[in-house]
Structure formats: C-alpha cells, structure tokens
C-alpha cells in the first residue's frame, strides 16, 4: 500500500522567511518575526488537534547570533514575551514546554523564565502531556554532536574498553534531545532546501518537506496540508516495501 496513513509522532519545523515576508510589505524584518508568533500559536493548535505528540520549532540557530545586534535582541525579547504570554495557556492545555540549545549564551533573565516555564508545564508524576512543545534556541546540530561526544569521552575516560562495544543508542543518550523521538517529519518554510545545521543526527530518517509559504503565512491549513503530504510518503528505512 502507498503511504503510511499515519499521524507523525514528532513534527519539526524550520521556521524560515520572516524577513522576506516583512520586506515584501516594505517593513523592517522584525515585523515578520512578530507576525511569525501567530504562526507558532496556529501550529500548536493544529498539532494538538491532529494528535501530534511532539512539535519542535527551530527558533534561533547558533549562527543566528551573527545577525545585527538589534535583530538578535529583538528576537530574544520576543522569546521572553512569548513565554510570559503563552505559558499559562500551554499549562492549561496540558502541553509540556521545553527549550533545547546552547543556553549558556542566553541572558540570565531569559534563562530564568525558560526554566520556570519548563517547571510550570512539566507533567505531574506518572502523567503524559497532551503534547510536548520543544523550542530549539541557540541550537546547532554540530554543537549538539560535539557536546555529546565531549560528555561521553569524559564519562568513559575511566573505562575506555567499554567504547569498543558502543551501540547507537548509547550515543543517543548524550544528545540534548534524549528522550524525544526523532522527527518523523521536518518542514522548512520559505522554499529553502537545506538543513542549516539543525538536527543532524536525529533527522537520519525523517521525511523532509520544503514548502514555499513564508513562515508568517504558515497557519493551520498549511500545517494540515503538510500532515496530508506526510501521510502519502512511503517510509522504507532502506528496506524493500
Ligand atoms: C526565520 O526567518 C527566523 C529566524 C531565523 C530567527 P528569517 O529571519 O531567517 O527570514 P528570512 O529567511 O531572512 O526571510
Ligand atoms: C534557519 O534559518 C534557522 C532558523 C529557522 C532558526 P536561517 O534563515 O538562519 O538559515 P539560512 O541562513 O537560510 O541557512
Ligand atoms: Mg532565513
């Protein structure tokens, strides 16, 4: 049979095209970022409605620190505001919120509100969240692999012979995404067809979808269309099906 007819467990989105969206309207890039917050809200709703269990969003890459200072500080301010404005609603819906990345580069204030938001939305002991919303902030795939390898090397320093019998899953445990299933579907908006140092290890068998829609225009209908496209994919994992 063609297609897998399934709802993806984990949908990940590279939210791209905010600057171009603003430019098309003769506005500053930050207008695009502000409008993009509405798309985050819409996709969270659509994902919950569809029964997606993990929605992850690439919000800011390690490379994005190289943007003009004013854009970086606006984005960080918007992240702070979004957490402040949305966290009670997420908690009320039973959505667990997590932020993953090289957080040592964030301001202490932002880090503090992230930690509080994570605690506020953490599911009670023995309870499954309705969905987990993961925001990748100050993240890069190579950073993740390097920090995993470094931590692992330190832990195995006293028993190097154990390195000879490692399984893939032994390495998985050191990645910042440990416990989160690999993405089934990775969507990139704005028509770009590159991974831009996002999840590298974890996307080994993800279905990739590039859509021309710019992120601020990617709303519920577009999210649902992406799930529809996913349901037609035939995931073979290297086998014959
Ligand atoms: C995505 O939109 C947001 C971030 C990367 C923070 P962009 O800001 O990259 O928008 P374009 O790609 O320049 O249009
Ligand atoms: C990727 O978008 C990063 C995020 C969406 C957070 P970029 O706009 O930074 O990527 P490039 O520069 O087009 O590769
Ligand atoms: Mg971009």
PDB file of C-alpha atoms and ligand atoms in Angstrom:
ATOM      1  CA  UNK A   1       0.000   0.000   0.000  1.00  0.00           C
ATOM      2  CA  UNK A   2       1.203   3.525  -0.744  1.00  0.00           C
ATOM      3  CA  UNK A   3       1.711   5.956   2.097  1.00  0.00           C
ATOM      4  CA  UNK A   4       1.825   5.324   5.817  1.00  0.00           C
ATOM      5  CA  UNK A   5      -1.628   6.806   6.627  1.00  0.00           C
ATOM      6  CA  UNK A   6      -0.342   7.879   9.977  1.00  0.00           C
ATOM      7  CA  UNK A   7      -0.163  10.999  12.005  1.00  0.00           C
ATOM      8  CA  UNK A   8       3.512  11.781  12.650  1.00  0.00           C
ATOM      9  CA  UNK A   9       4.503  11.457  16.299  1.00  0.00           C
ATOM     10  CA  UNK A  10       7.069  14.240  16.024  1.00  0.00           C
ATOM     11  CA  UNK A  11       6.761  17.170  13.623  1.00  0.00           C
ATOM     12  CA  UNK A  12       9.639  19.605  13.467  1.00  0.00           C
ATOM     13  CA  UNK A  13       9.601  22.951  11.689  1.00  0.00           C
ATOM     14  CA  UNK A  14      12.431  25.153  10.464  1.00  0.00           C
ATOM     15  CA  UNK A  15      10.527  28.426  10.666  1.00  0.00           C
ATOM     16  CA  UNK A  16      12.019  30.483   7.848  1.00  0.00           C
ATOM     17  CA  UNK A  17      11.106  33.506   5.747  1.00  0.00           C
ATOM     18  CA  UNK A  18      10.120  36.133   8.312  1.00  0.00           C
ATOM     19  CA  UNK A  19      12.498  38.726   6.911  1.00  0.00           C
ATOM     20  CA  UNK A  20      11.296  38.218   3.338  1.00  0.00           C
ATOM     21  CA  UNK A  21       7.662  38.375   4.488  1.00  0.00           C
ATOM     22  CA  UNK A  22       8.319  41.797   6.023  1.00  0.00           C
ATOM     23  CA  UNK A  23      10.363  43.028   3.054  1.00  0.00           C
ATOM     24  CA  UNK A  24       7.537  42.155   0.650  1.00  0.00           C
ATOM     25  CA  UNK A  25       5.394  44.563   2.682  1.00  0.00           C
ATOM     26  CA  UNK A  26       8.029  47.285   2.804  1.00  0.00           C
ATOM     27  CA  UNK A  27       8.586  46.758   6.522  1.00  0.00           C
ATOM     28  CA  UNK A  28      11.512  46.027   8.827  1.00  0.00           C
ATOM     29  CA  UNK A  29      12.470  42.376   9.309  1.00  0.00           C
ATOM     30  CA  UNK A  30      11.229  42.387  12.914  1.00  0.00           C
ATOM     31  CA  UNK A  31       7.625  42.780  11.697  1.00  0.00           C
ATOM     32  CA  UNK A  32       7.993  39.372  10.111  1.00  0.00           C
ATOM     33  CA  UNK A  33       9.250  37.873  13.366  1.00  0.00           C
ATOM     34  CA  UNK A  34       6.309  39.383  15.262  1.00  0.00           C
ATOM     35  CA  UNK A  35       3.811  38.016  12.743  1.00  0.00           C
ATOM     36  CA  UNK A  36       5.537  34.624  12.970  1.00  0.00           C
ATOM     37  CA  UNK A  37       4.462  34.303  16.606  1.00  0.00           C
ATOM     38  CA  UNK A  38       0.878  33.933  15.325  1.00  0.00           C
ATOM     39  CA  UNK A  39       2.001  31.014  13.165  1.00  0.00           C
ATOM     40  CA  UNK A  40       3.536  29.330  16.200  1.00  0.00           C
ATOM     41  CA  UNK A  41       0.203  29.623  18.007  1.00  0.00           C
ATOM     42  CA  UNK A  42      -1.700  28.270  14.979  1.00  0.00           C
ATOM     43  CA  UNK A  43       0.650  25.306  14.512  1.00  0.00           C
ATOM     44  CA  UNK A  44       0.492  24.396  18.206  1.00  0.00           C
ATOM     45  CA  UNK A  45      -3.317  24.302  17.953  1.00  0.00           C
ATOM     46  CA  UNK A  46      -3.311  22.340  14.717  1.00  0.00           C
ATOM     47  CA  UNK A  47      -0.751  19.858  16.068  1.00  0.00           C
ATOM     48  CA  UNK A  48      -2.785  19.190  19.223  1.00  0.00           C
ATOM     49  CA  UNK A  49      -5.956  18.769  17.139  1.00  0.00           C
ATOM     50  CA  UNK A  50      -4.212  16.263  14.868  1.00  0.00           C
ATOM     51  CA  UNK A  51      -2.851  14.223  17.787  1.00  0.00           C
ATOM     52  CA  UNK A  52       0.819  15.050  17.185  1.00  0.00           C
ATOM     53  CA  UNK A  53       2.787  14.213  20.350  1.00  0.00           C
ATOM     54  CA  UNK A  54       5.898  16.347  19.809  1.00  0.00           C
ATOM     55  CA  UNK A  55       6.053  19.642  17.945  1.00  0.00           C
ATOM     56  CA  UNK A  56       9.519  21.132  17.734  1.00  0.00           C
ATOM     57  CA  UNK A  57      10.430  24.511  16.313  1.00  0.00           C
ATOM     58  CA  UNK A  58      13.808  25.817  15.206  1.00  0.00           C
ATOM     59  CA  UNK A  59      13.589  29.350  16.536  1.00  0.00           C
ATOM     60  CA  UNK A  60      17.194  30.564  16.627  1.00  0.00           C
ATOM     61  CA  UNK A  61      20.384  28.903  15.444  1.00  0.00           C
ATOM     62  CA  UNK A  62      23.884  29.293  16.843  1.00  0.00           C
ATOM     63  CA  UNK A  63      24.699  31.010  13.537  1.00  0.00           C
ATOM     64  CA  UNK A  64      21.857  33.495  14.079  1.00  0.00           C
ATOM     65  CA  UNK A  65      23.959  35.110  16.860  1.00  0.00           C
ATOM     66  CA  UNK A  66      25.877  36.608  13.928  1.00  0.00           C
ATOM     67  CA  UNK A  67      22.910  38.782  12.891  1.00  0.00           C
ATOM     68  CA  UNK A  68      22.845  42.505  13.720  1.00  0.00           C
ATOM     69  CA  UNK A  69      22.713  43.110  17.481  1.00  0.00           C
ATOM     70  CA  UNK A  70      19.348  44.910  17.196  1.00  0.00           C
ATOM     71  CA  UNK A  71      17.682  41.922  15.472  1.00  0.00           C
ATOM     72  CA  UNK A  72      19.161  39.468  17.981  1.00  0.00           C
ATOM     73  CA  UNK A  73      17.969  41.472  20.978  1.00  0.00           C
ATOM     74  CA  UNK A  74      14.501  41.919  19.455  1.00  0.00           C
ATOM     75  CA  UNK A  75      14.240  38.159  18.901  1.00  0.00           C
ATOM     76  CA  UNK A  76      15.346  37.406  22.464  1.00  0.00           C
ATOM     77  CA  UNK A  77      12.860  39.970  23.795  1.00  0.00           C
ATOM     78  CA  UNK A  78      10.104  38.366  21.749  1.00  0.00           C
ATOM     79  CA  UNK A  79      11.006  34.965  23.139  1.00  0.00           C
ATOM     80  CA  UNK A  80      10.715  36.364  26.667  1.00  0.00           C
ATOM     81  CA  UNK A  81       7.316  37.971  25.894  1.00  0.00           C
ATOM     82  CA  UNK A  82       6.004  34.829  24.200  1.00  0.00           C
ATOM     83  CA  UNK A  83       6.900  32.728  27.244  1.00  0.00           C
ATOM     84  CA  UNK A  84       5.262  35.256  29.559  1.00  0.00           C
ATOM     85  CA  UNK A  85       2.088  35.483  27.452  1.00  0.00           C
ATOM     86  CA  UNK A  86       1.593  31.855  26.498  1.00  0.00           C
ATOM     87  CA  UNK A  87       2.801  29.705  29.351  1.00  0.00           C
ATOM     88  CA  UNK A  88      -0.414  29.631  31.374  1.00  0.00           C
ATOM     89  CA  UNK A  89      -2.368  28.696  28.268  1.00  0.00           C
ATOM     90  CA  UNK A  90       0.088  25.883  27.491  1.00  0.00           C
ATOM     91  CA  UNK A  91      -0.062  24.638  31.088  1.00  0.00           C
ATOM     92  CA  UNK A  92      -3.873  24.740  30.972  1.00  0.00           C
ATOM     93  CA  UNK A  93      -3.900  22.609  27.842  1.00  0.00           C
ATOM     94  CA  UNK A  94      -1.502  20.052  29.319  1.00  0.00           C
ATOM     95  CA  UNK A  95       1.283  20.943  26.883  1.00  0.00           C
ATOM     96  CA  UNK A  96       4.810  20.448  28.220  1.00  0.00           C
ATOM     97  CA  UNK A  97       7.222  23.186  27.128  1.00  0.00           C
ATOM     98  CA  UNK A  98      10.943  22.643  26.669  1.00  0.00           C
ATOM     99  CA  UNK A  99      13.818  24.681  25.320  1.00  0.00           C
ATOM    100  CA  UNK A 100      16.930  22.984  23.932  1.00  0.00           C
ATOM    101  CA  UNK A 101      20.198  24.505  22.736  1.00  0.00           C
ATOM    102  CA  UNK A 102      23.442  26.072  23.869  1.00  0.00           C
ATOM    103  CA  UNK A 103      21.689  28.024  26.582  1.00  0.00           C
ATOM    104  CA  UNK A 104      24.937  29.270  28.139  1.00  0.00           C
ATOM    105  CA  UNK A 105      24.749  32.096  25.588  1.00  0.00           C
ATOM    106  CA  UNK A 106      21.357  33.376  26.799  1.00  0.00           C
ATOM    107  CA  UNK A 107      20.826  36.215  29.270  1.00  0.00           C
ATOM    108  CA  UNK A 108      20.248  35.127  32.890  1.00  0.00           C
ATOM    109  CA  UNK A 109      16.742  36.677  32.767  1.00  0.00           C
ATOM    110  CA  UNK A 110      15.685  34.698  29.724  1.00  0.00           C
ATOM    111  CA  UNK A 111      17.229  31.529  31.097  1.00  0.00           C
ATOM    112  CA  UNK A 112      15.346  32.029  34.340  1.00  0.00           C
ATOM    113  CA  UNK A 113      11.971  32.439  32.596  1.00  0.00           C
ATOM    114  CA  UNK A 114      12.673  29.385  30.440  1.00  0.00           C
ATOM    115  CA  UNK A 115      13.434  27.243  33.487  1.00  0.00           C
ATOM    116  CA  UNK A 116      10.291  28.486  35.267  1.00  0.00           C
ATOM    117  CA  UNK A 117       8.150  27.816  32.182  1.00  0.00           C
ATOM    118  CA  UNK A 118       9.551  24.300  31.890  1.00  0.00           C
ATOM    119  CA  UNK A 119       8.775  23.608  35.530  1.00  0.00           C
ATOM    120  CA  UNK A 120       5.300  25.164  35.266  1.00  0.00           C
ATOM    121  CA  UNK A 121       4.363  22.917  32.331  1.00  0.00           C
ATOM    122  CA  UNK A 122       6.143  19.736  33.435  1.00  0.00           C
ATOM    123  CA  UNK A 123       3.597  16.913  33.603  1.00  0.00           C
ATOM    124  CA  UNK A 124       2.710  15.566  37.017  1.00  0.00           C
ATOM    125  CA  UNK A 125       4.420  12.352  38.084  1.00  0.00           C
ATOM    126  CA  UNK A 126       3.091   9.450  36.012  1.00  0.00           C
ATOM    127  CA  UNK A 127       1.078  11.704  33.684  1.00  0.00           C
ATOM    128  CA  UNK A 128       1.634  12.019  29.935  1.00  0.00           C
ATOM    129  CA  UNK A 129       1.483  15.531  28.492  1.00  0.00           C
ATOM    130  CA  UNK A 130      -1.095  16.138  25.745  1.00  0.00           C
ATOM    131  CA  UNK A 131       1.845  17.269  23.619  1.00  0.00           C
ATOM    132  CA  UNK A 132       5.421  18.384  24.138  1.00  0.00           C
ATOM    133  CA  UNK A 133       6.413  21.677  22.523  1.00  0.00           C
ATOM    134  CA  UNK A 134      10.161  21.934  22.034  1.00  0.00           C
ATOM    135  CA  UNK A 135      11.811  25.201  21.052  1.00  0.00           C
ATOM    136  CA  UNK A 136      15.353  24.923  19.704  1.00  0.00           C
ATOM    137  CA  UNK A 137      17.098  28.106  20.746  1.00  0.00           C
ATOM    138  CA  UNK A 138      20.763  28.897  20.192  1.00  0.00           C
ATOM    139  CA  UNK A 139      20.911  25.405  18.741  1.00  0.00           C
ATOM    140  CA  UNK A 140      23.044  23.773  16.106  1.00  0.00           C
ATOM    141  CA  UNK A 141      23.323  20.138  15.141  1.00  0.00           C
ATOM    142  CA  UNK A 142      27.126  20.128  15.192  1.00  0.00           C
ATOM    143  CA  UNK A 143      27.151  21.773  18.635  1.00  0.00           C
ATOM    144  CA  UNK A 144      24.849  19.004  19.871  1.00  0.00           C
ATOM    145  CA  UNK A 145      27.018  16.195  18.487  1.00  0.00           C
ATOM    146  CA  UNK A 146      30.164  17.805  19.881  1.00  0.00           C
ATOM    147  CA  UNK A 147      28.740  18.353  23.365  1.00  0.00           C
ATOM    148  CA  UNK A 148      27.501  14.745  23.352  1.00  0.00           C
ATOM    149  CA  UNK A 149      30.907  13.395  22.301  1.00  0.00           C
ATOM    150  CA  UNK A 150      32.687  15.527  24.906  1.00  0.00           C
ATOM    151  CA  UNK A 151      30.444  14.426  27.756  1.00  0.00           C
ATOM    152  CA  UNK A 152      30.693  10.843  26.655  1.00  0.00           C
ATOM    153  CA  UNK A 153      34.503  10.941  26.414  1.00  0.00           C
ATOM    154  CA  UNK A 154      34.698  12.265  29.961  1.00  0.00           C
ATOM    155  CA  UNK A 155      32.383   9.592  31.313  1.00  0.00           C
ATOM    156  CA  UNK A 156      34.217   6.783  29.558  1.00  0.00           C
ATOM    157  CA  UNK A 157      37.679   8.051  30.484  1.00  0.00           C
ATOM    158  CA  UNK A 158      37.925   5.602  33.368  1.00  0.00           C
ATOM    159  CA  UNK A 159      36.690   2.630  31.314  1.00  0.00           C
ATOM    160  CA  UNK A 160      37.897   3.183  27.700  1.00  0.00           C
ATOM    161  CA  UNK A 161      37.488  -0.528  26.851  1.00  0.00           C
ATOM    162  CA  UNK A 162      33.684  -0.014  27.036  1.00  0.00           C
ATOM    163  CA  UNK A 163      33.981   2.252  23.962  1.00  0.00           C
ATOM    164  CA  UNK A 164      34.610  -0.805  21.788  1.00  0.00           C
ATOM    165  CA  UNK A 165      31.094  -2.147  22.234  1.00  0.00           C
ATOM    166  CA  UNK A 166      29.006   1.008  21.873  1.00  0.00           C
ATOM    167  CA  UNK A 167      25.540   0.903  20.362  1.00  0.00           C
ATOM    168  CA  UNK A 168      23.938   3.830  18.518  1.00  0.00           C
ATOM    169  CA  UNK A 169      21.521   4.195  21.435  1.00  0.00           C
ATOM    170  CA  UNK A 170      24.471   4.683  23.822  1.00  0.00           C
ATOM    171  CA  UNK A 171      25.342   7.864  21.928  1.00  0.00           C
ATOM    172  CA  UNK A 172      21.699   8.992  21.688  1.00  0.00           C
ATOM    173  CA  UNK A 173      21.685   9.330  25.462  1.00  0.00           C
ATOM    174  CA  UNK A 174      24.201  12.173  25.388  1.00  0.00           C
ATOM    175  CA  UNK A 175      22.369  14.266  22.793  1.00  0.00           C
ATOM    176  CA  UNK A 176      20.354  17.231  24.042  1.00  0.00           C
ATOM    177  CA  UNK A 177      17.233  15.580  22.608  1.00  0.00           C
ATOM    178  CA  UNK A 178      17.499  12.396  24.677  1.00  0.00           C
ATOM    179  CA  UNK A 179      14.002  11.060  25.442  1.00  0.00           C
ATOM    180  CA  UNK A 180      12.417  12.833  22.469  1.00  0.00           C
ATOM    181  CA  UNK A 181      11.757  10.565  19.485  1.00  0.00           C
ATOM    182  CA  UNK A 182      13.497  11.539  16.242  1.00  0.00           C
ATOM    183  CA  UNK A 183      11.338  13.750  13.982  1.00  0.00           C
ATOM    184  CA  UNK A 184       9.084  11.875  11.584  1.00  0.00           C
ATOM    185  CA  UNK A 185       8.521  14.975   9.505  1.00  0.00           C
ATOM    186  CA  UNK A 186      10.713  18.075   9.122  1.00  0.00           C
ATOM    187  CA  UNK A 187       9.044  21.011   7.401  1.00  0.00           C
ATOM    188  CA  UNK A 188      11.014  24.011   6.172  1.00  0.00           C
ATOM    189  CA  UNK A 189       9.100  27.089   5.114  1.00  0.00           C
ATOM    190  CA  UNK A 190      10.119  29.760   2.565  1.00  0.00           C
ATOM    191  CA  UNK A 191      11.171  27.292  -0.119  1.00  0.00           C
ATOM    192  CA  UNK A 192      14.738  26.738   1.125  1.00  0.00           C
ATOM    193  CA  UNK A 193      16.024  23.214   0.739  1.00  0.00           C
ATOM    194  CA  UNK A 194      18.762  22.952   3.310  1.00  0.00           C
ATOM    195  CA  UNK A 195      19.101  21.741   6.872  1.00  0.00           C
ATOM    196  CA  UNK A 196      21.104  24.810   8.076  1.00  0.00           C
ATOM    197  CA  UNK A 197      22.874  22.905  10.859  1.00  0.00           C
ATOM    198  CA  UNK A 198      19.586  21.890  12.505  1.00  0.00           C
ATOM    199  CA  UNK A 199      19.063  18.363  13.870  1.00  0.00           C
ATOM    200  CA  UNK A 200      21.725  16.359  12.015  1.00  0.00           C
ATOM    201  CA  UNK A 201      21.961  13.035  13.822  1.00  0.00           C
ATOM    202  CA  UNK A 202      18.240  12.952  14.662  1.00  0.00           C
ATOM    203  CA  UNK A 203      16.972  13.508  11.097  1.00  0.00           C
ATOM    204  CA  UNK A 204      18.689  10.420   9.690  1.00  0.00           C
ATOM    205  CA  UNK A 205      15.321   9.003   8.564  1.00  0.00           C
ATOM    206  CA  UNK A 206      12.992  11.994   8.804  1.00  0.00           C
ATOM    207  CA  UNK A 207      10.693  12.823   5.920  1.00  0.00           C
ATOM    208  CA  UNK A 208      11.663  16.260   4.602  1.00  0.00           C
ATOM    209  CA  UNK A 209       9.183  18.773   3.237  1.00  0.00           C
ATOM    210  CA  UNK A 210      10.046  22.177   1.805  1.00  0.00           C
ATOM    211  CA  UNK A 211       7.080  24.496   1.335  1.00  0.00           C
ATOM    212  CA  UNK A 212       7.182  27.868  -0.433  1.00  0.00           C
ATOM    213  CA  UNK A 213       4.931  29.570   2.144  1.00  0.00           C
ATOM    214  CA  UNK A 214       6.814  32.118   4.256  1.00  0.00           C
ATOM    215  CA  UNK A 215       6.633  31.375   7.989  1.00  0.00           C
ATOM    216  CA  UNK A 216       4.225  34.216   8.953  1.00  0.00           C
ATOM    217  CA  UNK A 217       1.714  32.796   6.432  1.00  0.00           C
ATOM    218  CA  UNK A 218       2.088  29.189   7.570  1.00  0.00           C
ATOM    219  CA  UNK A 219      -1.094  28.651   9.581  1.00  0.00           C
ATOM    220  CA  UNK A 220      -3.458  25.783  10.448  1.00  0.00           C
ATOM    221  CA  UNK A 221      -4.439  24.975   6.893  1.00  0.00           C
ATOM    222  CA  UNK A 222      -0.800  24.815   5.782  1.00  0.00           C
ATOM    223  CA  UNK A 223       0.067  22.616   8.780  1.00  0.00           C
ATOM    224  CA  UNK A 224      -2.754  20.228   7.945  1.00  0.00           C
ATOM    225  CA  UNK A 225      -1.643  20.065   4.295  1.00  0.00           C
ATOM    226  CA  UNK A 226       1.849  19.125   5.468  1.00  0.00           C
ATOM    227  CA  UNK A 227       0.414  16.243   7.523  1.00  0.00           C
ATOM    228  CA  UNK A 228      -1.597  15.180   4.494  1.00  0.00           C
ATOM    229  CA  UNK A 229       1.567  15.133   2.376  1.00  0.00           C
ATOM    230  CA  UNK A 230       3.347  13.116   5.082  1.00  0.00           C
ATOM    231  CA  UNK A 231       0.565  10.528   5.101  1.00  0.00           C
ATOM    232  CA  UNK A 232       1.313   9.803   1.434  1.00  0.00           C
ATOM    233  CA  UNK A 233       5.013   9.158   1.993  1.00  0.00           C
ATOM    234  CA  UNK A 234       6.301   5.628   1.924  1.00  0.00           C
ATOM    235  CA  UNK A 235       8.943   5.224   4.614  1.00  0.00           C
ATOM    236  CA  UNK A 236      11.198   2.360   3.659  1.00  0.00           C
ATOM    237  CA  UNK A 237      14.162   2.740   6.037  1.00  0.00           C
ATOM    238  CA  UNK A 238      16.403   1.192   3.424  1.00  0.00           C
ATOM    239  CA  UNK A 239      14.279  -1.921   3.100  1.00  0.00           C
ATOM    240  CA  UNK A 240      12.041  -3.102   0.258  1.00  0.00           C
ATOM    241  CA  UNK A 241       8.394  -2.254   0.850  1.00  0.00           C
TER     242      UNK A 241
HETATM  243  C1  LIG B   1      13.356  32.921  10.302  1.00  0.00           C
HETATM  244  O1  LIG B   1      13.187  33.962   9.390  1.00  0.00           O
HETATM  245  C2  LIG B   1      13.597  33.408  11.709  1.00  0.00           C
HETATM  246  C3  LIG B   1      14.962  33.161  12.208  1.00  0.00           C
HETATM  247  C4  LIG B   1      15.908  32.527  11.573  1.00  0.00           C
HETATM  248  C5  LIG B   1      15.279  33.684  13.528  1.00  0.00           C
HETATM  249  P1  LIG B   1      14.419  34.754   8.800  1.00  0.00           P
HETATM  250  O2  LIG B   1      14.742  35.887   9.716  1.00  0.00           O
HETATM  251  O3  LIG B   1      15.552  33.848   8.501  1.00  0.00           O
HETATM  252  O4  LIG B   1      13.804  35.322   7.453  1.00  0.00           O
HETATM  253  P2  LIG B   1      14.469  35.356   6.014  1.00  0.00           P
HETATM  254  O5  LIG B   1      14.958  33.984   5.715  1.00  0.00           O
HETATM  255  O6  LIG B   1      15.587  36.344   6.090  1.00  0.00           O
HETATM  256  O7  LIG B   1      13.375  35.785   5.099  1.00  0.00           O
HETATM  257  C1  LIG B   2      17.471  28.603   9.861  1.00  0.00           C
HETATM  258  O1  LIG B   2      17.118  29.756   9.167  1.00  0.00           O
HETATM  259  C2  LIG B   2      17.427  28.865  11.331  1.00  0.00           C
HETATM  260  C3  LIG B   2      16.098  29.043  11.902  1.00  0.00           C
HETATM  261  C4  LIG B   2      14.973  28.958  11.268  1.00  0.00           C
HETATM  262  C5  LIG B   2      16.086  29.329  13.304  1.00  0.00           C
HETATM  263  P1  LIG B   2      18.234  30.760   8.608  1.00  0.00           P
HETATM  264  O2  LIG B   2      17.499  31.807   7.874  1.00  0.00           O
HETATM  265  O3  LIG B   2      19.118  31.201   9.694  1.00  0.00           O
HETATM  266  O4  LIG B   2      19.057  29.802   7.639  1.00  0.00           O
HETATM  267  P2  LIG B   2      19.923  30.104   6.340  1.00  0.00           P
HETATM  268  O5  LIG B   2      20.850  31.229   6.696  1.00  0.00           O
HETATM  269  O6  LIG B   2      18.981  30.496   5.245  1.00  0.00           O
HETATM  270  O7  LIG B   2      20.620  28.822   6.045  1.00  0.00           O
HETATM  271 MG1  LIG B   3      16.101  32.743   6.900  1.00  0.00          MG
END
